Amino acid sequence: MEPLIIAGREFYSRLFTGTGKFSSTEMMENALLASGSELVTVALKRVEMDNKADDMLRHLSHPRINLLPNTSGVRTAKEAVYAAQLAREALETNWIKLEIHPDPRYLMPDPVETLLAAQELVKLGFVVLPYVHADPVLCKRLEDAGTAAVMPLGAPIGSNKGLKTFDFLEIIIAQSNIPVIVDAGIGSPSHAAQAMEMGASAVLVNTAIAVARNPVQMAAAFKAGVEAGRMAYEAGLPVSSQQAVASSPLIAFLDEA
Amino acid sequence: MEPLIIAGREFYSRLFTGTGKFSSTEMMENALLASGSELVTVALKRVEMDNKADDMLRHLSHPRINLLPNTSGVRTAKEAVYAAQLAREALETNWIKLEIHPDPRYLMPDPVETLLAAQELVKLGFVVLPYVHADPVLCKRLEDAGTAAVMPLGAPIGSNKGLKTFDFLEIIIAQSNIPVIVDAGIGSPSHAAQAMEMGASAVLVNTAIAVARNPVQMAAAFKAGVEAGRMAYEAGLPVSSQQAVASSPLIAFLDEA
Amino acid sequence: MEPLIIAGREFYSRLFTGTGKFSSTEMMENALLASGSELVTVALKRVEMDNKADDMLRHLSHPRINLLPNTSGVRTAKEAVYAAQLAREALETNWIKLEIHPDPRYLMPDPVETLLAAQELVKLGFVVLPYVHADPVLCKRLEDAGTAAVMPLGAPIGSNKGLKTFDFLEIIIAQSNIPVIVDAGIGSPSHAAQAMEMGASAVLVNTAIAVARNPVQMAAAFKAGVEAGRMAYEAGLPVSSQQAVASSPLIAFLDEA
Amino acid sequence: MEPLIIAGREFYSRLFTGTGKFSSTEMMENALLASGSELVTVALKRVEMDNKADDMLRHLSHPRINLLPNTSGVRTAKEAVYAAQLAREALETNWIKLEIHPDPRYLMPDPVETLLAAQELVKLGFVVLPYVHADPVLCKRLEDAGTAAVMPLGAPIGSNKGLKTFDFLEIIIAQSNIPVIVDAGIGSPSHAAQAMEMGASAVLVNTAIAVARNPVQMAAAFKAGVEAGRMAYEAGLPVSSQQAVASSPLIAFLDEA
């Protein structure tokens, strides 16, 4: 499989993960290692920034794992920019997952604040990966603003509903010149595989792994699902057709026997 | 992952495959090996029965591969029973994939002839795996008749449309005491993973592998998809929910900073 | 709209209804009148056969309403034939809705017993309307056996899930020479309209009307939905397309102002 | 059915229509009259503004029909505001359907420019109905900006694909205090009925009527579909359930005979 390149960095895993909802940091560490993930989002809130021995960070300290701090919890572009700056200082990375969701119930991202923040953060030298609704025009404007990727949602965060935005993801992927990472809503390996099959560059999964009965095995399942989807995409999936086409010969062999 | 047991035989791969539509028997062999499949259907028509050096059979001669002759091409129970007997003699196996589809256009299986043939073949000592519509009552009656598994369809053969019978497969799986193998319509690894996630015992894939631009890589993709789905099933998939649930903490850390 | 003809009888309404689950026989009567339905199924069990003044029958006694007794409750072809004969005597009609569902949980019809019973009932002079799974081959065999129509299910009875068998209904409609009436699972007028748009001859609705907060208005809603779908079918629905096509002119008028 | 109130004006029809793609202005007039529509969008481009005897406008001159000029063709907020002002002068209405789609291929609306234009137009005294992606946060912000309604899309314009944004329309409707009008993608009466059943205030349909083989009958079909869906919504639709629930009694009457 081809590596994925974001802002010049190569990734050999197309499964990005998060750190929320795990029952323990040990469980989190084991699941993330099983996932093979090379990019892991962390909420700044979870990190004790002045504590170098922070428990969560310690469990994320692996050569292959890159941290992607996110701005979860902010409600405006201004707050997002401030949060990103704090994160850069604390975690020593200029990568930032930009997420601005003013509504505490559905956690849907705000398109206007997100674009504003993205424009500002790009100017400030950040590598910006914005979490957005599956809005083709917004994704194009973010690309124009210089973001390193776009992260459209498949369904509401934590809903595990899959690719409810399928028709719009298709358009986004077709017209994007930067990586498209499907984020939110992916509840099973089949969802992840479907996103990869349609040409997404990567997926981000958190809830479905963290709350599984066996998070480590679920992480391995998602790893396999993402690889399955990507391999199929590269191998050339056939299109679906309306009519049946036999795999086996239909002429009754009995007549010919 | 747990092995799958059918009629006392253990399978470590839950991806069954077919032999139709490949561009060459060499390509077929390489793809089947990449798939890891341990059960491969062959149409009797394709086998030159009195030719021990038959090209197709030679390419299927691997320790791990078991042959599953099918009755494709027959239109009635009587023809199916005759075909099964020929296959048993020619291929030296009492396993038979029973498929009776009188209609050459949509290739849908005939429920009445299939049940009749299954009853007869079980009496004759066959291990019967019938290909059927995703009809919960029919599947239960086939189980009562002593078939070793049921093979309900996901969508018309060769359509690559996926699990269009989802709601009925759920019922079939819930009430079955024998393995349920989803056959027909599976067009991508995500479809295969979905079938496994919902608790299917295995899937049979042919067209989507055979007609891919790169059949060997596609076979590997399906192998990964099936394993992903099965691992997820065993690891305990979370249910989908209506409302968003944050993976990351929402309380604005800025207020607390 | 064209009338629907079944066994030589003309229907001006394509909404068939049932009599179960209403809170009272008065409510049932008012809802059925609001529905405009001309064919109403009754379970023999509900009718006190030796009581000419039976409450339910009295409320169904309207010039426009034809009764369609059903065999609900039977488990075999033999029981169905006996039930049909009782119904013919009691209700003075040779029309029979044939339904055989041995399983009390999912109420799915038995394909084999249904075909057997249909063959026998046709010989006995009945006008047979069999309730079946959306199985294209079975529907064709019932047509060959001389049934007056076929009644494939959209989803499990009472589930209100809509046309979960869409892909198979399409095939059934395409190849049928007798009316196709979608029965079971239709939970809202949009489902009914969808069935009509795809070319179904009629739909049968019971639960969704009977258990609505306002069954009379819901009956009127289904009447409108069925008419909407049928009108659209006759008016020639456009196909859906992948790409956007503007309804409004796109050339910026400002440039030309 | 309850009337719909937008900006103090009462509507008795919940089917809004457009004027594009009809084969002639006579056909358009007849179809719009058959639709019962009281609000009809017109692209400014189509109107010869200094010609009082403009052919299109003459055919829209009916007491029941209110004109809703749209800004189709503009690409920025600034252009939209200018277009709205021209429309107000030309058509003597302060109602405006705000649509800004910079991309000529998929015609998706721009969220940022749309919010900017809406804020400005509200200040200028317009009754603003913005066409937007089914983005819950954007819809809420438009409501906060004082728009009279929101018009989220169901699918790409002219695609006839139906409610591909279903999960997001549900959220938008649940949290909106202003009318929600589903616009774009509605290709059949069943789609329109579904939108109304889920609680949409109205739908806007153009392409599916205009390009039908018989636009007048299709307009009547959509009228019926919208009324069916609205009646069902008001009558209280039952929820769908996983398991079958019999409409007819199941206890075998034969045992009791």
mmCIF file of C-alpha atoms in Angstrom, chain C:
data_model
loop_
_atom_site.group_PDB
_atom_site.id
_atom_site.type_symbol
_atom_site.label_atom_id
_atom_site.label_comp_id
_atom_site.label_asym_id
_atom_site.label_seq_id
_atom_site.Cartn_x
_atom_site.Cartn_y
_atom_site.Cartn_z
ATOM 1 C CA MET C 1 -55.405 6.978 -12.719
ATOM 2 C CA GLU C 2 -55.957 3.625 -14.334
ATOM 3 C CA PRO C 3 -58.112 1.201 -12.397
ATOM 4 C CA LEU C 4 -56.475 -1.927 -11.059
ATOM 5 C CA ILE C 5 -57.958 -5.203 -12.240
ATOM 6 C CA ILE C 6 -57.626 -8.372 -10.191
ATOM 7 C CA ALA C 7 -59.383 -11.508 -11.377
ATOM 8 C CA GLY C 8 -61.682 -9.381 -13.498
ATOM 9 C CA ARG C 9 -62.762 -7.038 -10.709
ATOM 10 C CA GLU C 10 -61.952 -3.333 -11.037
ATOM 11 C CA PHE C 11 -60.499 -1.334 -8.153
ATOM 12 C CA TYR C 12 -60.294 2.429 -8.143
ATOM 13 C CA SER C 13 -58.324 2.517 -4.929
ATOM 14 C CA ARG C 14 -54.884 0.932 -4.789
ATOM 15 C CA LEU C 15 -54.773 1.015 -1.001
ATOM 16 C CA PHE C 16 -55.815 -2.266 0.566
ATOM 17 C CA THR C 17 -56.297 -2.365 4.308
ATOM 18 C CA GLY C 18 -56.664 -4.709 7.258
ATOM 19 C CA THR C 19 -58.847 -4.826 10.327
ATOM 20 C CA GLY C 20 -56.441 -5.660 13.129
ATOM 21 C CA LYS C 21 -55.265 -3.587 16.099
ATOM 22 C CA PHE C 22 -57.902 -0.838 15.964
ATOM 23 C CA SER C 23 -59.058 0.427 19.345
ATOM 24 C CA SER C 24 -62.705 -0.165 18.419
ATOM 25 C CA THR C 25 -64.790 -1.367 15.507
ATOM 26 C CA GLU C 26 -66.200 2.153 15.144
ATOM 27 C CA MET C 27 -62.700 3.559 14.807
ATOM 28 C CA MET C 28 -61.904 0.822 12.312
ATOM 29 C CA GLU C 29 -64.959 1.639 10.229
ATOM 30 C CA ASN C 30 -64.209 5.351 10.148
ATOM 31 C CA ALA C 31 -60.582 4.782 9.244
ATOM 32 C CA LEU C 32 -61.400 2.313 6.477
ATOM 33 C CA LEU C 33 -63.921 4.717 4.988
ATOM 34 C CA ALA C 34 -61.357 7.537 5.119
ATOM 35 C CA SER C 35 -58.828 5.292 3.396
ATOM 36 C CA GLY C 36 -61.086 4.797 0.387
ATOM 37 C CA SER C 37 -60.088 1.157 0.460
ATOM 38 C CA GLU C 38 -62.130 -1.280 -1.613
ATOM 39 C CA LEU C 39 -60.466 -4.468 -0.382
ATOM 40 C CA VAL C 40 -60.202 -5.191 3.319
ATOM 41 C CA THR C 41 -58.655 -8.291 4.848
ATOM 42 C CA VAL C 42 -60.332 -9.975 7.787
ATOM 43 C CA ALA C 43 -58.981 -12.776 9.908
ATOM 44 C CA LEU C 44 -61.467 -15.580 10.113
ATOM 45 C CA LYS C 45 -60.696 -15.822 13.795
ATOM 46 C CA ARG C 46 -62.225 -12.418 14.355
ATOM 47 C CA VAL C 47 -65.498 -13.261 12.744
ATOM 48 C CA GLU C 48 -68.138 -15.124 14.703
ATOM 49 C CA MET C 49 -69.133 -17.245 11.812
ATOM 50 C CA ASP C 50 -72.546 -18.401 12.905
ATOM 51 C CA ASN C 51 -73.542 -14.923 14.013
ATOM 52 C CA LYS C 52 -75.022 -12.933 11.165
ATOM 53 C CA ALA C 53 -75.050 -9.847 13.316
ATOM 54 C CA ASP C 54 -71.318 -10.100 14.044
ATOM 55 C CA ASP C 55 -70.122 -6.690 15.164
ATOM 56 C CA MET C 56 -67.042 -6.518 12.976
ATOM 57 C CA LEU C 57 -68.799 -7.600 9.806
ATOM 58 C CA ARG C 58 -71.568 -5.097 10.423
ATOM 59 C CA HIS C 59 -68.998 -2.330 10.500
ATOM 60 C CA LEU C 60 -67.495 -3.529 7.233
ATOM 61 C CA SER C 61 -70.808 -3.650 5.417
ATOM 62 C CA HIS C 62 -70.410 -0.890 2.851
ATOM 63 C CA PRO C 63 -71.112 -1.083 -0.887
ATOM 64 C CA ARG C 64 -67.573 -0.167 -1.816
ATOM 65 C CA ILE C 65 -65.829 -2.525 0.590
ATOM 66 C CA ASN C 66 -65.009 -6.052 -0.563
ATOM 67 C CA LEU C 67 -63.919 -8.521 2.074
ATOM 68 C CA LEU C 68 -60.719 -10.493 1.664
ATOM 69 C CA PRO C 69 -60.609 -13.226 4.302
ATOM 70 C CA ASN C 70 -57.116 -14.322 5.259
ATOM 71 C CA THR C 71 -55.776 -17.571 6.616
ATOM 72 C CA SER C 72 -53.724 -16.005 9.396
ATOM 73 C CA GLY C 73 -52.970 -18.490 12.119
ATOM 74 C CA VAL C 74 -52.466 -21.559 9.959
ATOM 75 C CA ARG C 75 -49.115 -23.300 9.781
ATOM 76 C CA THR C 76 -49.412 -25.712 6.866
ATOM 77 C CA ALA C 77 -50.898 -25.923 3.400
ATOM 78 C CA LYS C 78 -53.501 -28.362 4.646
ATOM 79 C CA GLU C 79 -54.667 -26.034 7.387
ATOM 80 C CA ALA C 80 -54.745 -23.164 4.923
ATOM 81 C CA VAL C 81 -56.973 -25.008 2.492
ATOM 82 C CA TYR C 82 -59.367 -25.923 5.268
ATOM 83 C CA ALA C 83 -59.418 -22.352 6.569
ATOM 84 C CA ALA C 84 -60.081 -20.991 3.089
ATOM 85 C CA GLN C 85 -63.041 -23.292 2.696
ATOM 86 C CA LEU C 86 -64.486 -22.188 6.031
ATOM 87 C CA ALA C 87 -64.027 -18.587 5.019
ATOM 88 C CA ARG C 88 -65.703 -19.088 1.674
ATOM 89 C CA GLU C 89 -68.721 -20.537 3.371
ATOM 90 C CA ALA C 90 -68.886 -17.966 6.141
ATOM 91 C CA LEU C 91 -68.236 -14.838 4.115
ATOM 92 C CA GLU C 92 -69.649 -15.898 0.765
ATOM 93 C CA THR C 93 -66.566 -14.995 -1.218
ATOM 94 C CA ASN C 94 -64.085 -17.169 -3.080
ATOM 95 C CA TRP C 95 -61.332 -14.612 -2.634
ATOM 96 C CA ILE C 96 -58.694 -15.607 -0.147
ATOM 97 C CA LYS C 97 -55.532 -13.983 1.144
ATOM 98 C CA LEU C 98 -53.271 -16.948 1.668
ATOM 99 C CA GLU C 99 -50.850 -16.499 4.512
ATOM 100 C CA ILE C 100 -48.951 -19.314 6.185
ATOM 101 C CA HIS C 101 -46.427 -18.285 8.804
ATOM 102 C CA PRO C 102 -45.320 -21.068 11.081
ATOM 103 C CA ASP C 103 -43.029 -18.878 13.157
ATOM 104 C CA PRO C 104 -44.840 -16.867 15.843
ATOM 105 C CA ARG C 105 -41.962 -14.454 16.367
ATOM 106 C CA TYR C 106 -41.135 -12.974 12.982
ATOM 107 C CA LEU C 107 -44.301 -14.088 11.167
ATOM 108 C CA MET C 108 -42.418 -14.797 7.979
ATOM 109 C CA PRO C 109 -44.336 -16.744 5.350
ATOM 110 C CA ASP C 110 -43.446 -20.319 4.438
ATOM 111 C CA PRO C 111 -42.616 -20.523 0.722
ATOM 112 C CA VAL C 112 -43.132 -24.242 0.282
ATOM 113 C CA GLU C 113 -46.439 -24.581 2.091
ATOM 114 C CA THR C 114 -47.684 -21.422 0.402
ATOM 115 C CA LEU C 115 -47.023 -22.773 -3.081
ATOM 116 C CA LEU C 116 -48.638 -26.093 -2.216
ATOM 117 C CA ALA C 117 -51.729 -24.410 -0.796
ATOM 118 C CA ALA C 118 -51.964 -22.012 -3.719
ATOM 119 C CA GLN C 119 -51.916 -24.848 -6.229
ATOM 120 C CA GLU C 120 -54.684 -26.636 -4.332
ATOM 121 C CA LEU C 121 -56.825 -23.528 -3.784
ATOM 122 C CA VAL C 122 -56.658 -22.509 -7.438
ATOM 123 C CA LYS C 123 -57.936 -25.976 -8.339
ATOM 124 C CA LEU C 124 -60.764 -25.497 -5.850
ATOM 125 C CA GLY C 125 -61.869 -22.335 -7.625
ATOM 126 C CA PHE C 126 -60.472 -19.726 -5.259
ATOM 127 C CA VAL C 127 -59.144 -16.339 -6.246
ATOM 128 C CA VAL C 128 -55.816 -16.631 -4.431
ATOM 129 C CA LEU C 129 -53.696 -13.719 -3.234
ATOM 130 C CA PRO C 130 -50.651 -15.201 -1.479
ATOM 131 C CA TYR C 131 -48.550 -13.313 1.070
ATOM 132 C CA VAL C 132 -44.917 -14.224 0.441
ATOM 133 C CA HIS C 133 -41.339 -13.227 0.995
ATOM 134 C CA ALA C 134 -40.027 -10.958 -1.765
ATOM 135 C CA ASP C 135 -38.668 -13.983 -3.598
ATOM 136 C CA PRO C 136 -38.715 -13.506 -7.375
ATOM 137 C CA VAL C 137 -38.702 -17.201 -8.228
ATOM 138 C CA LEU C 138 -41.473 -18.026 -5.791
ATOM 139 C CA CYS C 139 -43.606 -15.172 -7.139
ATOM 140 C CA LYS C 140 -43.134 -16.508 -10.664
ATOM 141 C CA ARG C 141 -44.093 -20.014 -9.595
ATOM 142 C CA LEU C 142 -47.228 -18.711 -7.879
ATOM 143 C CA GLU C 143 -48.159 -16.871 -11.060
ATOM 144 C CA ASP C 144 -47.635 -20.102 -12.986
ATOM 145 C CA ALA C 145 -49.871 -21.851 -10.462
ATOM 146 C CA GLY C 146 -52.672 -19.454 -11.296
ATOM 147 C CA THR C 147 -52.786 -17.037 -8.373
ATOM 148 C CA ALA C 148 -54.604 -13.775 -9.060
ATOM 149 C CA ALA C 149 -51.819 -11.640 -7.642
ATOM 150 C CA VAL C 150 -48.731 -11.905 -5.442
ATOM 151 C CA MET C 151 -48.266 -10.079 -2.164
ATOM 152 C CA PRO C 152 -44.540 -9.847 -1.380
ATOM 153 C CA LEU C 153 -43.517 -8.305 1.912
ATOM 154 C CA GLY C 154 -41.621 -5.029 2.270
ATOM 155 C CA ALA C 155 -40.399 -5.783 5.805
ATOM 156 C CA PRO C 156 -41.538 -7.900 8.757
ATOM 157 C CA ILE C 157 -45.249 -7.453 9.547
ATOM 158 C CA GLY C 158 -45.893 -4.590 11.890
ATOM 159 C CA SER C 159 -42.274 -3.390 11.794
ATOM 160 C CA ASN C 160 -43.083 -0.154 9.903
ATOM 161 C CA LYS C 161 -39.623 -0.320 8.361
ATOM 162 C CA GLY C 162 -40.618 0.301 4.761
ATOM 163 C CA LEU C 163 -39.307 -1.320 1.595
ATOM 164 C CA LYS C 164 -36.377 -3.297 2.944
ATOM 165 C CA THR C 165 -36.811 -5.703 0.025
ATOM 166 C CA PHE C 166 -36.554 -2.941 -2.578
ATOM 167 C CA ASP C 167 -34.043 -4.636 -4.884
ATOM 168 C CA PHE C 168 -36.122 -7.804 -5.037
ATOM 169 C CA LEU C 169 -39.463 -6.037 -5.448
ATOM 170 C CA GLU C 170 -37.938 -4.388 -8.511
ATOM 171 C CA ILE C 171 -37.235 -7.786 -10.046
ATOM 172 C CA ILE C 172 -40.634 -9.179 -9.061
ATOM 173 C CA ILE C 173 -42.434 -6.230 -10.638
ATOM 174 C CA ALA C 174 -40.295 -6.369 -13.770
ATOM 175 C CA GLN C 175 -41.097 -9.992 -14.492
ATOM 176 C CA SER C 176 -44.675 -10.327 -13.214
ATOM 177 C CA ASN C 177 -47.749 -10.639 -15.419
ATOM 178 C CA ILE C 178 -50.135 -10.451 -12.466
ATOM 179 C CA PRO C 179 -50.636 -7.596 -9.986
ATOM 180 C CA VAL C 180 -47.918 -7.159 -7.365
ATOM 181 C CA ILE C 181 -49.271 -5.911 -4.035
ATOM 182 C CA VAL C 182 -46.691 -4.906 -1.452
ATOM 183 C CA ASP C 183 -47.801 -6.196 1.924
ATOM 184 C CA ALA C 184 -46.258 -5.826 5.384
ATOM 185 C CA GLY C 185 -43.713 -3.349 6.648
ATOM 186 C CA ILE C 186 -45.255 -0.238 5.114
ATOM 187 C CA GLY C 187 -45.171 2.178 8.002
ATOM 188 C CA SER C 188 -45.815 5.578 6.468
ATOM 189 C CA PRO C 189 -47.332 7.208 3.390
ATOM 190 C CA SER C 190 -43.851 7.784 1.971
ATOM 191 C CA HIS C 191 -43.264 4.034 1.987
ATOM 192 C CA ALA C 192 -46.581 3.479 0.236
ATOM 193 C CA ALA C 193 -45.763 6.165 -2.319
ATOM 194 C CA GLN C 194 -42.364 4.616 -2.960
ATOM 195 C CA ALA C 195 -43.938 1.223 -3.661
ATOM 196 C CA MET C 196 -46.325 2.773 -6.138
ATOM 197 C CA GLU C 197 -43.592 4.833 -7.799
ATOM 198 C CA MET C 198 -41.598 1.701 -8.509
ATOM 199 C CA GLY C 199 -44.588 0.145 -10.227
ATOM 200 C CA ALA C 200 -46.329 -1.914 -7.578
ATOM 201 C CA SER C 201 -50.008 -2.416 -8.387
ATOM 202 C CA ALA C 202 -51.217 -1.742 -4.849
ATOM 203 C CA VAL C 203 -50.167 -1.831 -1.208
ATOM 204 C CA LEU C 204 -51.735 -3.326 1.889
ATOM 205 C CA VAL C 205 -51.514 -1.290 5.083
ATOM 206 C CA ASN C 206 -52.893 -2.148 8.482
ATOM 207 C CA THR C 207 -50.707 -1.555 11.534
ATOM 208 C CA ALA C 208 -49.535 1.934 10.646
ATOM 209 C CA ILE C 209 -53.111 3.143 10.320
ATOM 210 C CA ALA C 210 -54.578 1.239 13.255
ATOM 211 C CA VAL C 211 -52.014 2.307 15.844
ATOM 212 C CA ALA C 212 -51.665 5.940 14.783
ATOM 213 C CA ARG C 213 -52.710 8.585 17.305
ATOM 214 C CA ASN C 214 -55.405 9.580 14.811
ATOM 215 C CA PRO C 215 -56.241 6.542 12.643
ATOM 216 C CA VAL C 216 -58.823 8.348 10.507
ATOM 217 C CA GLN C 217 -56.418 11.085 9.477
ATOM 218 C CA MET C 218 -53.663 8.527 9.001
ATOM 219 C CA ALA C 219 -55.946 6.574 6.680
ATOM 220 C CA ALA C 220 -56.497 9.734 4.645
ATOM 221 C CA ALA C 221 -52.749 10.298 4.622
ATOM 222 C CA PHE C 222 -52.113 6.828 3.208
ATOM 223 C CA LYS C 223 -54.838 7.367 0.608
ATOM 224 C CA ALA C 224 -53.036 10.507 -0.542
ATOM 225 C CA GLY C 225 -49.652 8.798 -0.438
ATOM 226 C CA VAL C 226 -50.796 5.910 -2.617
ATOM 227 C CA GLU C 227 -52.398 8.284 -5.101
ATOM 228 C CA ALA C 228 -49.284 10.440 -5.162
ATOM 229 C CA GLY C 229 -47.073 7.463 -5.919
ATOM 230 C CA ARG C 230 -49.363 6.093 -8.598
ATOM 231 C CA MET C 231 -49.786 9.462 -10.306
ATOM 232 C CA ALA C 232 -46.020 9.903 -10.329
ATOM 233 C CA TYR C 233 -45.531 6.450 -11.809
ATOM 234 C CA GLU C 234 -47.988 7.216 -14.589
ATOM 235 C CA ALA C 235 -46.512 10.687 -15.151
ATOM 236 C CA GLY C 236 -43.007 9.303 -15.695
ATOM 237 C CA LEU C 237 -40.518 9.805 -12.899
ATOM 238 C CA PRO C 238 -37.076 11.035 -13.895
ATOM 239 C CA VAL C 239 -34.149 8.857 -12.899
ATOM 240 C CA SER C 240 -31.748 10.021 -10.248
ATOM 241 C CA SER C 241 -28.344 11.197 -11.350
ATOM 242 C CA GLN C 242 -24.970 11.435 -9.753
ATOM 243 C CA GLN C 243 -24.263 15.007 -10.569
ATOM 244 C CA ALA C 244 -26.007 18.253 -9.800
ATOM 245 C CA VAL C 245 -28.006 19.862 -12.578
ATOM 246 C CA ALA C 246 -29.098 23.386 -11.938
ATOM 247 C CA SER C 247 -32.788 24.258 -11.955
ATOM 248 C CA SER C 248 -31.876 27.917 -12.147
ATOM 249 C CA PRO C 249 -29.565 29.536 -14.665
ATOM 250 C CA LEU C 250 -26.016 29.685 -13.476
ATOM 251 C CA ILE C 251 -24.416 32.254 -15.703
ATOM 252 C CA ALA C 252 -23.833 35.169 -13.401
ATOM 253 C CA PHE C 253 -26.392 37.694 -14.505
ATOM 254 C CA LEU C 254 -24.291 40.362 -12.899
ATOM 255 C CA ASP C 255 -21.736 40.067 -15.641
ATOM 256 C CA GLU C 256 -24.388 40.719 -18.168
ATOM 257 C CA ALA C 257 -26.240 43.468 -16.367
#
